[in-house]
Coordinates of C-alpha atoms in Angstrom, one line a residue:
Chain A
M1471 CA 36.2 -199.2 162.4
E1472 CA 38.9 -200.1 164.9
T1473 CA 36.4 -200.7 167.6
L1474 CA 34.2 -202.8 165.3
A1475 CA 37.0 -205.2 164.3
P1476 CA 36.7 -207.7 167.2
W1477 CA 32.9 -207.8 166.8
V1478 CA 33.2 -208.5 163.1
L1479 CA 35.6 -211.3 163.8
I1480 CA 33.3 -212.8 166.5
A1481 CA 30.3 -212.6 164.1
L1482 CA 32.4 -214.3 161.3
L1483 CA 33.4 -217.1 163.7
L1484 CA 29.9 -217.6 164.9
A1485 CA 28.6 -217.7 161.3
G1486 CA 31.2 -220.2 160.3
W1487 CA 30.4 -222.3 163.3
E1488 CA 26.7 -222.3 162.5
I1489 CA 27.2 -223.1 158.8
A1490 CA 29.7 -225.9 159.6
C1491 CA 27.4 -227.5 162.1
R1492 CA 24.4 -227.5 159.7
A1493 CA 26.4 -228.5 156.6
L1494 CA 28.3 -231.3 158.3
H1495 CA 25.3 -232.5 160.4
V1496 CA 27.3 -232.5 163.6
A1497 CA 25.5 -234.2 166.5
P1498 CA 24.2 -231.5 168.9
Y1499 CA 25.5 -233.3 172.0
L1500 CA 29.0 -233.0 170.5
L1501 CA 28.8 -229.4 169.2
P1502 CA 25.5 -227.6 169.1
P1503 CA 25.3 -224.6 166.6
P1504 CA 25.5 -221.1 168.2
S1505 CA 21.7 -220.6 167.6
Q1506 CA 21.0 -223.5 169.9
V1507 CA 23.5 -222.2 172.5
A1508 CA 21.7 -218.9 172.3
A1509 CA 18.4 -220.5 172.8
A1510 CA 19.8 -222.4 175.8
L1511 CA 21.2 -219.2 177.2
I1512 CA 17.8 -217.5 177.0
A1513 CA 16.0 -220.5 178.4
N1514 CA 18.3 -220.7 181.4
L1515 CA 19.0 -217.0 181.8
A1516 CA 17.7 -216.7 185.3
T1517 CA 19.6 -219.8 186.6
L1518 CA 22.8 -218.7 184.8
L1519 CA 22.6 -215.1 186.2
S1520 CA 22.1 -216.3 189.8
A1521 CA 24.9 -218.8 189.3
A1522 CA 27.2 -216.1 187.9
W1523 CA 26.3 -213.9 190.9
R1524 CA 27.3 -216.8 193.3
T1525 CA 30.6 -217.2 191.6
L1526 CA 31.2 -213.4 191.6
A1527 CA 30.2 -213.1 195.3
V1528 CA 32.8 -215.8 196.2
A1529 CA 35.4 -213.9 194.2
I1530 CA 34.6 -210.5 195.7
V1531 CA 34.7 -211.8 199.3
A1532 CA 37.9 -213.6 198.5
L1533 CA 39.4 -210.4 197.0
I1534 CA 38.6 -208.4 200.1
I1535 CA 40.1 -211.0 202.4
A1536 CA 43.2 -211.5 200.2
S1537 CA 43.6 -207.7 200.0
L1538 CA 43.6 -207.3 203.8
I1539 CA 46.0 -210.2 204.5
A1540 CA 48.3 -209.4 201.7
Q1541 CA 48.6 -205.7 202.6
A1542 CA 49.1 -206.4 206.3
L1543 CA 51.9 -209.0 205.5
A1544 CA 53.5 -206.7 203.0
M1545 CA 53.6 -204.0 205.6
L1546 CA 55.4 -206.3 208.0
V1547 CA 57.8 -207.4 205.3
A1548 CA 58.6 -203.8 204.3
L1549 CA 59.3 -202.8 207.9
S1550 CA 61.4 -205.7 209.0
S1551 CA 64.1 -207.4 207.0
I1552 CA 63.9 -210.5 209.3
L1553 CA 60.2 -210.9 208.6
D1554 CA 60.9 -210.3 205.0
R1555 CA 63.3 -213.3 205.0
A1556 CA 60.8 -215.4 206.9
I1557 CA 57.6 -214.6 205.0
R1558 CA 58.8 -214.3 201.4
P1559 CA 59.6 -218.0 200.7
L1560 CA 56.2 -219.0 202.2
A1561 CA 54.4 -216.5 200.0
S1562 CA 56.2 -218.0 197.0
V1563 CA 55.1 -221.5 198.0
I1564 CA 51.5 -220.3 198.0
Q1565 CA 52.0 -218.8 194.6
V1566 CA 53.3 -222.0 193.0
T1567 CA 50.8 -224.4 194.6
P1568 CA 48.0 -225.3 192.1
V1569 CA 44.7 -224.5 193.6
V1570 CA 43.2 -227.8 192.4
A1571 CA 45.8 -229.7 194.5
I1572 CA 44.8 -228.1 197.8
A1573 CA 41.0 -227.9 197.1
P1574 CA 40.2 -231.3 198.6
L1575 CA 42.0 -230.5 201.8
F1576 CA 40.2 -227.1 202.1
L1577 CA 36.9 -228.8 201.4
I1578 CA 37.5 -231.3 204.3
W1579 CA 38.3 -228.4 206.6
A1580 CA 35.3 -226.4 205.7
G1581 CA 33.1 -229.4 206.3
I1582 CA 30.2 -230.7 204.2
D1583 CA 27.8 -227.9 205.4
H1584 CA 29.9 -225.0 204.4
P1585 CA 31.6 -225.7 201.0
E1586 CA 31.4 -221.9 200.2
R1587 CA 34.0 -221.3 202.9
A1588 CA 36.4 -223.6 201.2
L1589 CA 35.7 -221.8 197.9
V1590 CA 36.4 -218.4 199.4
A1591 CA 39.6 -219.7 201.0
L1592 CA 40.9 -221.2 197.8
A1593 CA 40.1 -218.0 195.8
V1594 CA 41.9 -216.1 198.6
V1595 CA 45.0 -218.2 198.1
V1596 CA 45.1 -217.5 194.4
A1597 CA 44.3 -213.7 194.7
F1598 CA 46.8 -213.2 197.5
F1599 CA 50.1 -213.3 195.7
P1600 CA 49.8 -210.4 193.1
I1601 CA 48.5 -208.1 195.8
F1602 CA 51.2 -209.1 198.2
S1603 CA 54.1 -208.8 195.8
G1604 CA 52.6 -205.5 194.4
A1605 CA 52.4 -204.1 197.9
V1606 CA 55.9 -205.2 198.8
A1607 CA 57.4 -203.7 195.6
G1608 CA 55.3 -200.6 196.1
L1609 CA 56.3 -200.0 199.7
K1610 CA 59.9 -200.1 198.5
S1611 CA 59.4 -198.0 195.4
A1612 CA 59.7 -194.6 197.0
D1613 CA 62.0 -192.1 195.3
P1614 CA 65.4 -192.5 197.0
D1615 CA 66.0 -188.8 197.0
L1616 CA 62.6 -188.3 198.7
E1617 CA 63.7 -190.9 201.3
R1618 CA 66.9 -188.8 201.8
L1619 CA 64.8 -185.7 202.2
F1620 CA 62.7 -187.4 204.9
A1621 CA 65.9 -188.5 206.7
L1622 CA 67.3 -184.9 206.4
Y1623 CA 64.2 -183.5 208.0
G1624 CA 64.3 -186.0 210.8
A1625 CA 61.2 -187.9 209.9
S1626 CA 60.3 -190.8 212.2
R1627 CA 59.9 -194.4 210.9
W1628 CA 56.2 -194.1 211.3
Q1629 CA 56.1 -190.8 209.3
T1630 CA 58.3 -192.3 206.6
V1631 CA 55.9 -195.2 206.2
T1632 CA 52.6 -193.3 206.4
R1633 CA 53.6 -190.2 204.5
L1634 CA 56.1 -191.6 202.0
R1635 CA 56.0 -195.4 201.5
L1636 CA 52.3 -196.0 201.6
P1637 CA 51.4 -193.2 199.2
S1638 CA 54.2 -194.3 196.9
A1639 CA 52.8 -197.8 196.9
V1640 CA 49.4 -196.7 195.5
P1641 CA 50.0 -197.4 191.8
F1642 CA 51.4 -200.8 192.7
L1643 CA 48.5 -201.6 194.9
L1644 CA 46.0 -200.7 192.1
E1645 CA 47.8 -202.9 189.7
G1646 CA 48.0 -205.8 192.2
H1647 CA 44.3 -205.6 192.9
K1648 CA 43.4 -205.6 189.2
V1649 CA 45.4 -208.7 188.7
G1650 CA 44.2 -210.2 192.0
A1651 CA 40.6 -209.7 191.1
G1652 CA 40.9 -211.5 187.8
L1653 CA 42.7 -214.4 189.6
A1654 CA 40.0 -214.5 192.4
I1655 CA 37.4 -215.3 189.7
I1656 CA 39.6 -218.0 188.2
G1657 CA 40.3 -219.3 191.8
A1658 CA 36.5 -219.4 192.6
V1659 CA 35.8 -221.3 189.4
V1660 CA 38.6 -223.8 189.8
A1661 CA 37.6 -224.3 193.4
E1662 CA 34.0 -225.0 192.3
F1663 CA 35.2 -227.7 190.0
G1664 CA 37.3 -229.1 192.9
A1665 CA 34.2 -229.1 195.1
G1666 CA 32.2 -230.9 192.5
S1667 CA 28.5 -231.5 193.1
G1668 CA 28.7 -230.6 196.8
G1669 CA 29.8 -227.1 195.9
V1670 CA 28.1 -223.7 195.7
R1671 CA 25.9 -223.8 192.6
G1672 CA 28.0 -221.2 190.7
L1673 CA 28.9 -221.1 187.0
A1674 CA 31.4 -223.9 187.2
W1675 CA 28.8 -226.1 188.8
Q1676 CA 26.5 -225.3 186.0
I1677 CA 29.1 -226.4 183.5
L1678 CA 29.7 -229.6 185.4
D1679 CA 26.0 -230.4 185.8
A1680 CA 25.2 -229.7 182.2
G1681 CA 28.2 -231.9 181.2
N1682 CA 26.9 -234.7 183.3
K1683 CA 23.5 -234.5 181.5
L1684 CA 25.2 -234.2 178.1
Q1685 CA 23.4 -230.8 177.7
T1686 CA 26.3 -229.4 175.6
D1687 CA 24.3 -226.3 174.6
R1688 CA 23.7 -225.3 178.3
M1689 CA 27.4 -226.1 179.0
I1690 CA 28.6 -223.7 176.3
A1691 CA 26.0 -221.1 177.4
A1692 CA 27.5 -221.2 180.9
L1693 CA 30.9 -220.9 179.5
A1694 CA 29.9 -217.9 177.5
A1695 CA 28.4 -216.3 180.6
L1696 CA 31.7 -216.9 182.4
G1697 CA 33.6 -215.3 179.6
V1698 CA 31.3 -212.2 179.5
M1699 CA 31.6 -211.9 183.3
G1700 CA 35.4 -212.1 183.1
V1701 CA 35.7 -209.5 180.3
A1702 CA 33.2 -207.1 182.1
L1703 CA 35.1 -207.4 185.4
H1704 CA 38.5 -206.8 183.7
G1705 CA 37.2 -203.8 181.9
L1706 CA 35.7 -202.4 185.1
L1707 CA 38.9 -202.9 187.0
A1708 CA 41.1 -201.5 184.3
R1709 CA 39.0 -198.4 184.4
A1710 CA 39.1 -198.3 188.2
E1711 CA 42.9 -198.5 188.1
L1712 CA 43.1 -195.7 185.6
A1713 CA 40.8 -193.5 187.7
G1714 CA 42.8 -194.3 190.8
L1715 CA 46.0 -193.4 189.1
R1716 CA 44.5 -190.2 187.8
W1717 CA 43.4 -189.3 191.3
W1718 CA 46.8 -190.2 192.7
R1719 CA 48.7 -188.1 190.2
G1720 CA 46.2 -185.3 190.0
R1721 CA 45.5 -185.7 186.3
Chain B
M270 CA 84.7 -180.9 206.2
R271 CA 88.2 -181.9 206.9
A272 CA 90.3 -184.4 204.9
V273 CA 87.2 -186.6 204.2
E274 CA 87.4 -189.7 202.1
V275 CA 84.6 -191.9 201.0
D276 CA 85.0 -195.5 199.7
Y277 CA 82.2 -197.4 198.0
A278 CA 82.1 -201.1 197.3
R279 CA 83.2 -200.3 193.7
G280 CA 86.2 -198.2 194.9
P281 CA 87.2 -194.9 196.3
A282 CA 84.7 -192.2 195.4
L283 CA 86.0 -189.0 197.1
G284 CA 89.0 -187.4 198.6
P285 CA 91.0 -186.8 200.5
F286 CA 89.1 -183.5 200.2
S287 CA 88.7 -180.5 202.5
L288 CA 86.2 -177.7 202.3
E289 CA 85.2 -175.0 204.6
I290 CA 82.1 -173.0 204.2
E291 CA 81.5 -169.6 205.9
A292 CA 78.1 -168.6 207.1
G293 CA 76.2 -166.9 204.3
E294 CA 78.6 -167.5 201.5
I295 CA 77.8 -169.1 198.2
V296 CA 80.3 -171.7 197.0
S297 CA 80.1 -173.4 193.7
L298 CA 81.5 -176.9 193.4
V299 CA 82.5 -177.9 189.9
G300 CA 84.2 -181.1 188.7
P301 CA 84.0 -183.7 186.0
S302 CA 81.3 -186.4 186.2
G303 CA 81.9 -189.0 188.9
C304 CA 84.4 -186.9 190.9
G305 CA 82.3 -187.2 194.0
K306 CA 80.5 -183.8 194.0
S307 CA 77.2 -185.3 195.0
T308 CA 78.9 -187.5 197.6
A309 CA 80.5 -184.4 199.1
L310 CA 77.1 -182.8 199.2
R311 CA 75.6 -185.8 201.0
L312 CA 78.4 -185.6 203.5
L313 CA 77.6 -182.0 204.2
A314 CA 73.9 -182.8 204.6
G315 CA 74.8 -185.6 207.0
L316 CA 73.0 -188.1 204.9
E317 CA 76.2 -190.2 204.6
A318 CA 79.2 -190.6 206.8
P319 CA 82.8 -190.4 205.5
S320 CA 84.9 -193.5 205.5
R321 CA 87.8 -191.4 206.9
G322 CA 88.0 -187.8 208.0
Q323 CA 85.5 -185.5 209.7
V324 CA 82.5 -183.4 208.8
L325 CA 82.2 -180.6 211.3
R326 CA 78.9 -178.9 211.0
T327 CA 77.6 -175.9 212.9
P328 CA 74.1 -175.8 211.6
G329 CA 72.1 -178.6 213.2
R330 CA 69.6 -180.9 211.7
G331 CA 66.5 -179.1 210.3
E332 CA 68.7 -176.1 209.4
T333 CA 70.0 -177.8 206.3
A334 CA 68.0 -178.1 203.1
V335 CA 68.8 -180.0 199.9
V336 CA 67.6 -179.4 196.3
F337 CA 68.3 -182.3 194.0
Q338 CA 68.8 -182.5 190.2
A339 CA 65.2 -183.6 189.8
P340 CA 62.4 -181.6 191.6
T341 CA 61.8 -184.7 193.8
L342 CA 58.3 -183.8 194.6
A343 CA 55.7 -186.3 195.9
P344 CA 53.3 -186.7 193.0
W345 CA 50.3 -187.4 195.2
L346 CA 50.6 -184.0 197.0
S347 CA 49.7 -180.6 195.8
A348 CA 52.5 -178.0 195.4
R349 CA 51.5 -176.5 198.8
A350 CA 51.4 -179.8 200.6
N351 CA 54.9 -180.6 199.1
V352 CA 56.3 -177.4 200.4
A353 CA 54.6 -177.8 203.8
L354 CA 56.0 -181.3 204.2
P355 CA 59.4 -180.4 205.9
L356 CA 57.5 -178.3 208.5
E357 CA 54.9 -181.0 209.1
L358 CA 57.6 -183.6 209.6
A359 CA 59.2 -181.3 212.2
G360 CA 55.9 -181.2 214.1
T361 CA 54.5 -177.8 212.9
A362 CA 50.7 -177.8 212.9
R363 CA 49.1 -178.4 209.5
A364 CA 47.4 -175.0 209.3
A365 CA 50.5 -173.1 210.2
A366 CA 52.6 -175.1 207.9
G367 CA 50.1 -174.4 205.1
V368 CA 50.4 -170.7 205.6
R369 CA 54.2 -170.7 205.5
A370 CA 54.1 -173.0 202.5
R371 CA 51.9 -170.5 200.7
E372 CA 54.3 -167.7 201.5
A373 CA 57.3 -169.7 200.3
L374 CA 55.5 -170.5 197.0
A375 CA 54.7 -166.8 196.6
R376 CA 58.4 -166.0 197.2
V377 CA 59.4 -168.2 194.2
G378 CA 56.7 -166.7 192.1
L379 CA 54.2 -169.5 192.3
A380 CA 51.4 -167.7 194.0
G381 CA 48.2 -169.2 192.6
A382 CA 49.8 -172.6 191.8
E383 CA 49.3 -173.9 195.3
A384 CA 46.7 -176.6 194.4
A385 CA 48.6 -177.9 191.3
R386 CA 50.0 -181.4 191.4
P387 CA 53.6 -181.9 190.2
A388 CA 52.4 -183.6 187.1
Q389 CA 50.6 -180.4 186.0
L390 CA 53.7 -178.2 186.4
S391 CA 56.5 -177.5 183.9
G392 CA 60.1 -178.6 184.7
G393 CA 61.0 -175.0 185.7
M394 CA 57.9 -174.6 187.9
A395 CA 58.4 -178.0 189.6
M396 CA 62.0 -176.9 190.4
R397 CA 60.6 -173.6 191.9
V398 CA 58.4 -175.7 194.1
S399 CA 61.4 -177.7 195.1
L400 CA 63.2 -174.4 196.0
A401 CA 60.2 -173.2 198.0
R402 CA 60.3 -176.5 199.9
A403 CA 64.0 -175.9 200.7
L404 CA 63.4 -172.3 201.8
V405 CA 60.3 -172.9 203.9
T406 CA 62.4 -174.1 206.9
E407 CA 64.6 -171.0 206.7
P408 CA 67.8 -173.1 206.5
R409 CA 71.2 -171.8 207.3
L410 CA 72.8 -174.1 204.8
M411 CA 71.3 -174.9 201.4
L412 CA 72.8 -177.7 199.3
L413 CA 71.9 -177.6 195.6
D414 CA 72.9 -180.6 193.6
E415 CA 72.9 -179.6 189.9
P416 CA 69.4 -178.3 190.4
F417 CA 69.1 -176.8 186.9
A418 CA 70.8 -179.5 184.9
A419 CA 67.5 -180.8 183.3
L420 CA 66.2 -177.3 182.3
D421 CA 66.5 -175.2 179.2
E422 CA 69.0 -172.3 179.1
I423 CA 66.3 -169.5 179.5
T424 CA 64.8 -171.3 182.5
R425 CA 68.1 -172.0 184.2
R426 CA 69.2 -168.4 183.9
A427 CA 65.9 -167.2 185.4
L428 CA 66.2 -169.7 188.2
A429 CA 69.8 -168.7 188.9
D430 CA 68.7 -165.1 189.4
D431 CA 65.8 -166.3 191.5
V432 CA 68.2 -168.3 193.8
L433 CA 70.5 -165.2 194.2
R434 CA 67.5 -163.0 194.9
L435 CA 66.1 -165.4 197.5
W436 CA 69.6 -165.8 199.0
A437 CA 69.8 -162.0 199.5
G438 CA 66.8 -162.2 201.8
L439 CA 67.7 -165.1 204.2
R440 CA 71.5 -165.2 203.5
P441 CA 71.9 -168.9 204.0
A442 CA 75.3 -170.5 203.1
I443 CA 74.8 -172.2 199.7
V444 CA 76.8 -175.0 198.2
F445 CA 75.9 -175.2 194.5
V446 CA 77.1 -178.3 192.6
T447 CA 77.2 -178.0 188.9
H448 CA 79.3 -179.0 185.9
N449 CA 78.6 -175.8 184.1
V450 CA 81.5 -173.4 184.6
E451 CA 79.7 -170.2 183.7
E452 CA 76.8 -171.1 186.0
A453 CA 79.3 -171.9 188.8
V454 CA 81.0 -168.5 188.4
Y455 CA 77.7 -166.6 188.0
M456 CA 76.2 -168.1 191.2
A457 CA 79.1 -168.0 193.6
S458 CA 81.4 -165.8 195.5
R459 CA 83.9 -168.7 195.5
V460 CA 84.3 -171.6 193.0
V461 CA 85.9 -174.8 194.2
V462 CA 87.2 -177.1 191.5
M463 CA 87.6 -180.8 192.0
T464 CA 89.8 -183.3 190.1
A465 CA 88.4 -186.4 188.3
G466 CA 87.3 -189.1 190.7
P467 CA 88.1 -189.8 193.5
G468 CA 87.8 -186.0 193.7
R469 CA 90.5 -183.9 195.3
L470 CA 90.9 -180.1 195.4
A471 CA 92.1 -178.8 192.0
G472 CA 91.6 -175.1 192.7
D473 CA 89.7 -172.5 194.8
F474 CA 88.8 -169.2 193.1
P475 CA 87.2 -166.1 194.6
V476 CA 84.7 -164.4 192.3
E477 CA 84.5 -160.6 192.4
G478 CA 81.3 -158.8 191.9
P479 CA 78.0 -157.9 193.6
A480 CA 75.3 -160.4 194.4
P481 CA 72.6 -160.6 193.2
R482 CA 74.3 -160.2 189.8
P483 CA 73.5 -157.0 187.9
A484 CA 72.2 -157.2 184.3
G485 CA 75.0 -157.9 181.8
F486 CA 77.3 -159.4 184.5
R487 CA 78.1 -162.3 182.2
T488 CA 79.8 -159.9 179.8
T489 CA 82.1 -158.1 182.3
P490 CA 85.9 -158.8 182.0
G491 CA 85.9 -160.0 185.7
F492 CA 83.3 -162.7 184.9
R493 CA 85.2 -163.8 181.8
R494 CA 88.5 -164.0 183.6
S495 CA 87.0 -166.1 186.4
V496 CA 85.4 -168.4 183.9
E497 CA 88.7 -168.8 182.1
A498 CA 90.6 -169.5 185.3
V499 CA 88.0 -172.1 186.5
S500 CA 87.9 -173.8 183.1
H501 CA 91.7 -174.0 183.0
A502 CA 91.8 -175.6 186.5
L503 CA 89.0 -178.0 185.6
A504 CA 90.9 -179.2 182.5
R505 CA 94.1 -179.7 184.6
G506 CA 92.0 -181.5 187.2
M507 CA 90.6 -183.9 184.6
A508 CA 94.1 -184.6 183.2
E509 CA 95.4 -185.2 186.7
G510 CA 92.6 -187.6 187.6
A511 CA 93.1 -189.5 184.4
R512 CA 96.6 -190.4 185.3
P513 CA 96.9 -193.7 187.1

């Protein structure tokens, strides 16, 4: 019953939408009924799937790059207080800069032939911060008594990092990557909007293109595909985080 | 440790306080909360430096072991890997460290639990792992900082006897910090009482009796007398510390 609740609500909302559209004779270009959206979804399934894959691919590549840069920088920050002072404000600047504001600049740098590079770079910018701040917090999260124990047994700086700080950071890294992956998708979509018609033909481009042609049903179908992709990815990552934690803790 | 004093940003935390520990003796350190017992222990471990005074230590680094109030185990390591850690940090080869860790675990009665992670162990078992980790380096000085405070009465009594039994083998000097007077007397051949913070010496009582303790030791007149004397000194020390 509990697991059914959201599905029942969705079904009720869709039914209400369908009935309202028919009863009030809403123009389909303003708001098509869900049955028409479903038809558009089926008709364009192949296009939408390949568009979703392009957006997802950009997000995945961005996540990997963001992960590498964020962890390397976090390591430097955790090891040196001078670098901490130097890097942190810049990292915050990256966090508060809206991705749409820097998209045009990145698109110029990437050049007209490689808009996908700009999209990846923009998604990297968005996914970077949660991974970075998670890693920094994680590297400083070691039990102070365990740190004392390492000092007592004469552990070197390197031993303290590799055998205490890094393993202690694992739960924080898992959380950071979960949040970062969600943001990478959002970053990829926003960047696609910024790139406009010259961009990679991902889901956001589908939405833009359908909008330009007043194909509202296709627009909503693409939006639905985006929503499903987001929910699926989030579910997957939440599971991965849980599995990772279980492995780390041994249960 | 001679006339040491420690000041923290929030005010003086310890001393002036002097304490001498003979090789192989067990000293209990009791005092009210916040009197600087744990600070004194960190000074003895060399993890902190005194603001004034001197800490003169004969056992060098690597010959001191600490057991904290919490088991303080690495959750990502098995019991055996946790126990092997001090050896590996000191450069012992992984295989040899593993063998000695297994022996240490067997000594604390945890043979068979080598592969368990800390999250799978009960509080008492985790504390035994922590004890095994302290023992594995065969230290000459063991510092126990309220190691049984979080455990139930049955478990703490069993662990107290375990510590004494293990002590009889290696005979390290032990400093046992607690705020439980009976436990302090039971564990030690000498009980040092501290005043309320910043802690100074409020009394130093020898405890008669064999170690490890025979069954029924807690009911002997000698034990009761020592407990009374220490309790009295503790009460006086708290009153003294409370005065401005």
